[in-house]
Every structure is written in C-alpha cells, then in structure tokens.
XYZ file of C-alpha atoms in Angstrom:
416
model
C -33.983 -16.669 7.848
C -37.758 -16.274 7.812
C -38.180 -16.108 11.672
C -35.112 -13.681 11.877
C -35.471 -9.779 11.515
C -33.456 -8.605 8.572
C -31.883 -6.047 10.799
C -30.766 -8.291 13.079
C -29.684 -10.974 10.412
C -27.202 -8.083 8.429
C -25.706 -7.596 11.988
C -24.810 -11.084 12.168
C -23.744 -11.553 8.917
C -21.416 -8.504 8.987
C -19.390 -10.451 11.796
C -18.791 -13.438 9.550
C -15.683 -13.675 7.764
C -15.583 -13.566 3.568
C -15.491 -16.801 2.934
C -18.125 -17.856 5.109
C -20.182 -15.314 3.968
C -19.701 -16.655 0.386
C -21.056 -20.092 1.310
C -23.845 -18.324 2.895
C -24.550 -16.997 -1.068
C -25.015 -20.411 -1.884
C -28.183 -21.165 0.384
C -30.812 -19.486 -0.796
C -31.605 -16.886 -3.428
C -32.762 -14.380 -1.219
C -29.456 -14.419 1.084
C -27.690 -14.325 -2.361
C -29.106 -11.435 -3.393
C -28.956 -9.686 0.432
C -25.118 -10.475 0.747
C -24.663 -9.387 -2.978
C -25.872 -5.044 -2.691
C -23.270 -2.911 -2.234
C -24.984 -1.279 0.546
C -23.869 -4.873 2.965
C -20.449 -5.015 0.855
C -19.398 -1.365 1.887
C -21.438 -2.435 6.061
C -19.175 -5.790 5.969
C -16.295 -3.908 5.307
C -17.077 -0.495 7.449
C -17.367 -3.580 10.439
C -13.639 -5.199 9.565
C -11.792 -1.537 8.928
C -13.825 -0.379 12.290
C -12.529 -3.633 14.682
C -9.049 -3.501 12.656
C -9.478 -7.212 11.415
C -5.908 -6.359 9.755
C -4.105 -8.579 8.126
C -0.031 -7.626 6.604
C 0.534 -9.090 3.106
C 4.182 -9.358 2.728
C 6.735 -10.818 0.021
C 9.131 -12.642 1.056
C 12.390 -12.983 -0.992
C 16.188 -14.621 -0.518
C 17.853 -11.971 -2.727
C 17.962 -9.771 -5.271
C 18.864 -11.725 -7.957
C 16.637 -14.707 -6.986
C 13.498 -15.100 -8.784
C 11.698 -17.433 -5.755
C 9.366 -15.232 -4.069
C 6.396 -16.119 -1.543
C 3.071 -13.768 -0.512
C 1.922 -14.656 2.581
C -0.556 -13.132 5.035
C -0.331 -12.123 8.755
C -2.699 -10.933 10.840
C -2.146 -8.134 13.096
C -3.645 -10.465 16.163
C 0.043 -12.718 15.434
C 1.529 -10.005 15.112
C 1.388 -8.318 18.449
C 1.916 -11.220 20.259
C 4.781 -11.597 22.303
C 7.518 -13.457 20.656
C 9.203 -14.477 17.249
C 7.338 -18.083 17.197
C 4.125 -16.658 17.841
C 3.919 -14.282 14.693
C 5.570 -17.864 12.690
C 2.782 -19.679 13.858
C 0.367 -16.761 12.332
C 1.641 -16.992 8.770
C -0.611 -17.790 5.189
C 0.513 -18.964 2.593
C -1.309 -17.160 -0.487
C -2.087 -18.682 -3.124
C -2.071 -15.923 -6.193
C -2.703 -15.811 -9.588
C 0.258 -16.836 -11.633
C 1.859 -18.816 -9.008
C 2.723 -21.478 -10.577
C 4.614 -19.134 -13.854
C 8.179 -18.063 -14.181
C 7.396 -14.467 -12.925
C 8.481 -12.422 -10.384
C 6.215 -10.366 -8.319
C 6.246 -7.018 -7.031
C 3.793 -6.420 -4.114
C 2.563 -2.663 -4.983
C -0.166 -1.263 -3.186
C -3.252 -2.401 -1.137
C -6.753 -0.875 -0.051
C -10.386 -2.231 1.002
C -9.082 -5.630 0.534
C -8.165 -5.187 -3.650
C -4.580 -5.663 -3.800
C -2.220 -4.620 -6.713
C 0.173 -6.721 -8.233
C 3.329 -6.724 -10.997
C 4.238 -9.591 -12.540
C 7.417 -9.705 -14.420
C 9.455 -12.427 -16.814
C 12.486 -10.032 -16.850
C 12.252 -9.826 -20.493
C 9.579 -8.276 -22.466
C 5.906 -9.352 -20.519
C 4.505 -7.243 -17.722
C 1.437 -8.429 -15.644
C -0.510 -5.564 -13.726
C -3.456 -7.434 -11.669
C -5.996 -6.546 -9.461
C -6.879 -9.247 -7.002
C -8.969 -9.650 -4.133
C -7.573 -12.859 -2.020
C -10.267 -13.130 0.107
C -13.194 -14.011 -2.695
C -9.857 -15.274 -5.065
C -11.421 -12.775 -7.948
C -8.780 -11.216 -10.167
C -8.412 -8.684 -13.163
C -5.689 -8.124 -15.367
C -5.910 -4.292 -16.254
C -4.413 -2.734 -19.447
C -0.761 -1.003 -19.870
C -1.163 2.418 -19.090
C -0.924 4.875 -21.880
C 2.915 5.867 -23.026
C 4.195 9.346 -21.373
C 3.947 11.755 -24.309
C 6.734 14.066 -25.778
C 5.617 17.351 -24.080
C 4.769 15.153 -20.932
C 8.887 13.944 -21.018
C 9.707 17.275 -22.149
C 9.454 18.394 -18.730
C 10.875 16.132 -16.682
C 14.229 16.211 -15.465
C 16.811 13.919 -16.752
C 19.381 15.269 -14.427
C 18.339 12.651 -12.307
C 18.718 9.360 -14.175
C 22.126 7.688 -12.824
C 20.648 8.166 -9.536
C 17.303 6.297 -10.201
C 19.131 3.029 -11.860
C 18.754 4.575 -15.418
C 15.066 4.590 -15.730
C 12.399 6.547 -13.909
C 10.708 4.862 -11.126
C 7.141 4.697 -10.934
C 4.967 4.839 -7.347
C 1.312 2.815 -7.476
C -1.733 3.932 -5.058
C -5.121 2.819 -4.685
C -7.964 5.098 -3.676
C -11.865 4.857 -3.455
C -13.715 7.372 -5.313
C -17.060 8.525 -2.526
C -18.848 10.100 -5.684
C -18.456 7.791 -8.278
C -18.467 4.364 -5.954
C -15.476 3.333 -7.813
C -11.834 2.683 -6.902
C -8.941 4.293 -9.020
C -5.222 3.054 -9.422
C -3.027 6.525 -9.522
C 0.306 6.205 -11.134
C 3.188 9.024 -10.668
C 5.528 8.354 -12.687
C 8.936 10.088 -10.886
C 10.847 12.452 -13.658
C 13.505 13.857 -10.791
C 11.996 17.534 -9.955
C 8.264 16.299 -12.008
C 6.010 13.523 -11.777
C 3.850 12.562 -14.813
C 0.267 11.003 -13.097
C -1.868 8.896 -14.916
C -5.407 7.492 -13.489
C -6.831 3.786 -14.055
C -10.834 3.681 -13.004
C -11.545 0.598 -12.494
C -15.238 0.728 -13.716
C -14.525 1.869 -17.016
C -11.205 0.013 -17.269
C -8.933 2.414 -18.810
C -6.177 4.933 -18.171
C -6.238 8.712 -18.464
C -3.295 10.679 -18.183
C -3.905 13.638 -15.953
C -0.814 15.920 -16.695
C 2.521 16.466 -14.854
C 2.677 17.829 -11.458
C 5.957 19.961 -9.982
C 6.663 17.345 -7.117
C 9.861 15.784 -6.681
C 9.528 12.636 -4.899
C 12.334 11.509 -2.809
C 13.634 7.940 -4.451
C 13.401 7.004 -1.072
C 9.582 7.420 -0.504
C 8.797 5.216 -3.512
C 6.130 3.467 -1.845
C 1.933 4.026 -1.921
C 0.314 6.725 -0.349
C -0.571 7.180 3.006
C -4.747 7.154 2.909
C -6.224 9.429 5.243
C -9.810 11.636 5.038
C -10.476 9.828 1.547
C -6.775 11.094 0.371
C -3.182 9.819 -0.715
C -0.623 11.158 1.050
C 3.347 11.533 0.175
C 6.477 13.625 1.089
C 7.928 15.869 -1.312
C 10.136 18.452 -2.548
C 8.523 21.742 -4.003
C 10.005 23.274 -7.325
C 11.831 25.811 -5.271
C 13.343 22.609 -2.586
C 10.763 23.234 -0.371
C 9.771 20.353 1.533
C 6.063 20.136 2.190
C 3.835 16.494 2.258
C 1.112 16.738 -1.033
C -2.052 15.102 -0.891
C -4.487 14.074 -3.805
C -8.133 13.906 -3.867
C -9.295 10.647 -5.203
C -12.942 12.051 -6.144
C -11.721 15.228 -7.517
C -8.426 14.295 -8.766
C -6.600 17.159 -6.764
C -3.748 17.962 -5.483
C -2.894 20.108 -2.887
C 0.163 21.111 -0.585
C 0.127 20.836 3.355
C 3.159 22.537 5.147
C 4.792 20.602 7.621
C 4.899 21.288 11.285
C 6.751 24.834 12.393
C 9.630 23.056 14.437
C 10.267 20.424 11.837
C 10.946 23.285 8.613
C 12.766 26.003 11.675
C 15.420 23.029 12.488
C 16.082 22.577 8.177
C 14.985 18.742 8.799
C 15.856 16.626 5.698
C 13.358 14.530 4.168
C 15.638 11.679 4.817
C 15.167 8.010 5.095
C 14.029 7.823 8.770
C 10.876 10.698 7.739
C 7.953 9.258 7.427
C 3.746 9.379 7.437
C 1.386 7.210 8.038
C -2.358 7.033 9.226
C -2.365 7.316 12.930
C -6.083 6.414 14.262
C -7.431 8.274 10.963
C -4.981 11.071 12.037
C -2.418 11.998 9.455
C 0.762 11.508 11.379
C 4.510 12.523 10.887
C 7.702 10.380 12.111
C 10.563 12.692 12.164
C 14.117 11.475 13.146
C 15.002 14.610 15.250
C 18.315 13.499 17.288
C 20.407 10.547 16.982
C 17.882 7.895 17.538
C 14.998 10.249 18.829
C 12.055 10.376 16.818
C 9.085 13.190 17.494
C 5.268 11.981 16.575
C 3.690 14.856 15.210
C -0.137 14.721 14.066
C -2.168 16.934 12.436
C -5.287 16.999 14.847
C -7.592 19.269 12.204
C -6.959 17.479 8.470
C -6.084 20.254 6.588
C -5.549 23.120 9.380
C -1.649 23.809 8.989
C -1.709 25.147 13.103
C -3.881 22.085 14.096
C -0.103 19.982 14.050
C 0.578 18.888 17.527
C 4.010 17.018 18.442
C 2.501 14.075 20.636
C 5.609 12.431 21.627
C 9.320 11.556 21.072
C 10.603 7.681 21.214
C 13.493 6.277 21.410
C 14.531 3.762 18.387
C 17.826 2.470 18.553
C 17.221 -0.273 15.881
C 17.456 2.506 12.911
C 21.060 2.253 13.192
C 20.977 -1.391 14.307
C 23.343 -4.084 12.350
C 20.143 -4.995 9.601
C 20.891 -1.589 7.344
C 24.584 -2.443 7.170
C 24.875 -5.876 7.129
C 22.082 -6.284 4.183
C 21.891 -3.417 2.939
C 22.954 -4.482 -0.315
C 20.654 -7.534 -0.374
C 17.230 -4.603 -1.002
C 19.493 -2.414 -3.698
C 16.453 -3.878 -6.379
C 13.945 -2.575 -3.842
C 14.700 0.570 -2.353
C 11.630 1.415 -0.671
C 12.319 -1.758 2.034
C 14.983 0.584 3.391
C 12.683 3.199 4.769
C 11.849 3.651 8.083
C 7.757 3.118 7.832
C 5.563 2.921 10.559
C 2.842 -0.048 9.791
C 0.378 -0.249 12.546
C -0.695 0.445 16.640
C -1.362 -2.429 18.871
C -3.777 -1.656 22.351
C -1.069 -3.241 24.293
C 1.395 -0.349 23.776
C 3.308 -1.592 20.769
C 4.308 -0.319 17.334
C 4.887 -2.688 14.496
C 8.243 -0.623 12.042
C 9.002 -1.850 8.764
C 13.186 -1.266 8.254
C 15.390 -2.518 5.824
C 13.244 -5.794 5.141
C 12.351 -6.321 8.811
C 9.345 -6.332 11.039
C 10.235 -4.933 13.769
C 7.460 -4.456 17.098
C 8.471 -1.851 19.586
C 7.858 -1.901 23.177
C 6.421 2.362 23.119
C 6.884 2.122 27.243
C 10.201 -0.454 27.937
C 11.349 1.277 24.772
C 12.743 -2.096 23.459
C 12.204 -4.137 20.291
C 11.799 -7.164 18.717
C 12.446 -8.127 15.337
C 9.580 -10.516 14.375
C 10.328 -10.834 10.826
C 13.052 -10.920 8.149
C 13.982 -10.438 4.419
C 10.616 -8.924 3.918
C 10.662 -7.251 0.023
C 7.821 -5.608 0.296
C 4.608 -5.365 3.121
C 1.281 -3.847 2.477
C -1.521 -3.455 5.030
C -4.659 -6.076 3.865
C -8.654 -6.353 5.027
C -10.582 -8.897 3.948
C -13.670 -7.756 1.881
C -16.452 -8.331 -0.214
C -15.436 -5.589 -3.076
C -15.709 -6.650 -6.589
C -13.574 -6.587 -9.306
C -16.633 -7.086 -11.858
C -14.014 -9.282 -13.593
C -15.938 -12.604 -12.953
C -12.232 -14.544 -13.257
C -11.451 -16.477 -10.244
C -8.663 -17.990 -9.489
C -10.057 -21.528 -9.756
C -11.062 -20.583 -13.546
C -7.327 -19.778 -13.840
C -5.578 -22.148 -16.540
C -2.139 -20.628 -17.807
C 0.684 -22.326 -19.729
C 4.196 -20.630 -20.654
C 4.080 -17.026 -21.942
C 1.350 -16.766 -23.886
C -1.844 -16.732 -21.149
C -4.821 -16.216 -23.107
C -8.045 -15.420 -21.227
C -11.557 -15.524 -22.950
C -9.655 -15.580 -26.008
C -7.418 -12.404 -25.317
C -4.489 -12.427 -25.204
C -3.768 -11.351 -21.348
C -0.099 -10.422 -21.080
C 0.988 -6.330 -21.629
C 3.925 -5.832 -23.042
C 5.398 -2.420 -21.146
C-alpha cells in the first residue's frame, strides 16, 4: 500500500465487495485499522446505496401451517433480467443464525445492510436479532418493555376480532444522523392508537415513547417507507382522515403530510392496492384509481404539500390476476404479503411489484408482466455493508442446542 496514495487506495477499496474487504483486514495492521473507521464504513456504503448494489432478501414458505422456511438473497441485477430462469439462477441461500433450531422466522425489516429478524418456537420463546449477513455478525436484543395500563387504556379494543385476537405490531429500522446510531421503532397497532416504543442500538435498550392517534390499516403492516432520513406509513387520522405520517428518526417526531388534492377530492380508500415507497429518494404514492389503473404521484419538494405531482398512470392487470384468489388463503398468517407494494426501478423500463406472495416485474412501456417469483412470505430490500452491530458474535462462534441457547453465559432466549 506504501507506493499507493491513500486517496486513491479508499477509492478502490470502496468498490470491493464486504467480504473481500474483510480479508483485506487481515493483511496488515494499518489496512485493518483504515477499513475499520466509520468514516470508510459509512463511504463503502454511500458507494453500494449510490450504484444500487441491491440485493431482495425474501422468505420463502410452503404454507401457513408449515414450519420449513428458507431466506435467500437476490440481487436486483437477476432480477431484471429477462425471464423466470434467469432470476432462479440468481438465488442465495442464507445461512442465518438459528438455522439449524426448530423456529420459525419472520423476516421484519431491513436498512444499511442490518436486517431484523423474529424467531419463534410457537410456544413460549421469542428471538428478536439483529444481523448483518454480509460480515455474518449478529445480536440478540432484549424484549421490549410491556405496554403499560394507561398506555392500553387508550387503545381501542373495538378492533380485536378483526386483528386475529391480538394486536399486531409493525418493526422499522432507521439511522439516527446526530447520534450515529441506528434505532428499531416499534408501533404497536391498538385499532384507532398505536403505542411506539424505541430500541437504540448503542445503548441496547427500549424506551417507550407514548401513544400516538394513528390508526394503521391491518393491511399496511409492513416497515416504513425511508425517505429524507424518515419512516413513512399510511394512516387514518382520529377524525378518519386519511393522511401518510412520517417519523423523524433523530428527533423522534412525528408529523402528518396530506395526500395529493385529486386523491382526498375522489374519497380514495386506503385500500390494499395504496401504496408508498421511495421513488429515486422521492417519496412516491401508488394509488389504484380505476379498475386496474394506477396514478404515480410524487412529492417533488419533501415536505411541501403543493410540491405533489401525478407523474403517470399504468396499467396493472395482474392485481386482479388468479394469485389473490387462488392463494389467498395460503398468506391468512401473513397479511402484509397481500399488499400491492412497489419494490424497486430497473434502467431498462421495468418495475419489480410484490402481490400476494409474488414477484412480479412489469414491462412500464409493453405494459405486460412477468411473475418471476412465488410463495414469497415476506421480501425486504438488502445492501451489503460494513455496519457494526458492536455485538462481536458471529455466526461461526454460534453453538446452540434445543431451547435453552445460552450465550456468554446468558441466557439468550426472551420470553414475550
């Protein structure tokens, strides 16, 4: 490295993928230290979110009442190719912690390559893990804190029989700017309230931040759209007014955006087929208008309610194609696989959909489709990266037997 500028050496190494980059730890103390800063941790992964070295992370199931599961990895290169094969030939197997237990895993959320998982025995034990596939580092985070009386005071029981009897629970993960930390949010749905509660993952523990007035539709139970540093959902308003809320990650805030003009003059539901999602660091809104037309609004100034601009309408005839009828009752468990979400662009005119556990890519100027994918429980969008758990547990340290996982003495399993 001596006869190489240190500029120029960071802008190779910023090209090289994680696990190169690791062995490159192992050759000298100084590149050990170089690749360790945060400072070429946060450049390595500005490079990969900038060239959209994407990858989807996706669980695979048979059924609802099987307990088999698979997480595998795609990335977005397979995906837009042409052809069913061609996205087969792209998949990864992953290899997670606790793969080789008697637990069944949710896939919950997913951001700057940390990815959060539930474990379940469907008894009494409850996992909740932070992992980071690309460097294999894990962390198995504490239970957070029990919803108090004048929290569950206000929330609405009116609800229950139509949430399955319990209330469900959304995950998100954000990256606090100020603090250089990332934060797990939990809203826990109560019908027309939402408790939150906050896990920061420097100091390792949970803080309940209050309730909020949100109803959250059961069918947007799914993380956050991230865009300008924020989570983004759909909601309800006390009064039924449908607006999208947004929370600060640094400052813990929430605030309301109204939706576009058009969408609250026609009395649009917040249906199934509604939908946000990130569009080119645009916040962006999906909005089944007519039968199988869709308008693309985005809001072109983040924040500025008159700044929403309707960029399109598209045609998408698979929304009422044979997959929501004919297994619809295979993804009852999972109800969030029956939205209509819109995962990712491709430069060659496509659009990869997520609907009713299939990957769909759409042809934006034949205005055809393809469905690529199948029985998918759950998909989150994955980038490799350097961040750190601070855990120092890897998953080659990783010895577990039955139940009763111990780690460093502790015992590692939460009951919920």
């Amino acid at each position: 490295m001596s006869s190489i500028p240190e500029d120029l050496f960071l802008q190779i190494l910023k090209r090289v993928p994680v696990k190169t980059t690791l062995v490159c730890k192992c050759v000298c103390k100084k590149w050990l230290d170089l690749i360790s800063t945060s400072e070429f941790i946060k450049m390595h992964l500005d490079f990969n979110i900038q060239k959209k070295n994407y990858n989807l992370m996706l669980k695979n199931t048979v059924n609802e009442f099987s307990k088999s599961w698979l997480l595998q990895s795609i990335s977005y290169d397979s995906l837009s190719a042409t052809g069913r094969n061609a996205c087969q030939d792209g998949v990864v197997q992953m290899d997670c912690p606790f793969k080789s237990e008697d637990y069944c895993v949710t896939l919950r959320c997913s951001y700057h390559g940390l990815v959060f998982l539930c474990f379940s025995d469907f008894r009494t034990k409850t996992i909740l893990c932070l992992w980071n596939p690309a460097t294999t580092e894990f962390k198995i985070i504490p239970e957070p804190p029990r919803v108090d009386f004048k929290d569950i005071e206000r929330l609405d029981y009116s609800d229950i029989h139509t949430l399955g009897y319990q209330f469900p629970d959304i995950y998100s993960i954000g990256y606090d700017q100020k603090m250089d930390d990332y934060k797990l949010v939990k809203l826990l749905i109560g019908g027309k309230n939402t408790v939150v509660h906050i896990y920061t993952l420097g100091s390792n523990s949970w803080k309940c931040i209050g309730t909020i007035p949100y109803k959250f539709p059961y069918h947007s139970g799914r993380s956050g759209e991230i865009v300008s540093g924020a989570l983004h959902w759909l909601i309800k308003t006390a009064t039924n007014f449908k607006a999208i809320v947004s929370f600060d990650v640094a400052e813990e805030r929430f605030q309301e955006f109204q939706l576009p003009e058009n969408f609250l003059e026609k009395k649009e539901s917040l249906n199934c087929n509604t939908c946000l999602a990130d569009c080119e660091g645009y916040l962006c809104l999906l909005v089944n208008s007519d039968n199988y037309q869709f308008d693309v609004w985005v809001m072109q100034e983040y924040g500025v309610h008159k700044s929403w601009a309707k960029l399109s309408s598209i045609t998408l005839t698979f929304v009422a194609g044979e997959s929501f009828y004919s297994r619809n009752h295979v993804w009852s468990s999972d109800n969030s696989s029956r939205t209509l979400r819109l995962m990712c662009y491709f430069k060659n005119g496509k659009i990869l959909f997520g609907f009713c556990g299939d990957l769909i890519l759409y042809d934006l100027e034949r205005e055809t489709y393809e469905r690529i994918r199948t029985l998918v429980g759950n998909v989150e969008k994955y980038v490799e990266s350097l961040v750190s758990l601070n855990s120092s547990t890897y998953m080659s340290k990783l010895k577990t037997r039955g139940v009763n996982l111990k780690l460093k003495g502790k015992d590692i399993v939460s009951g919920w």
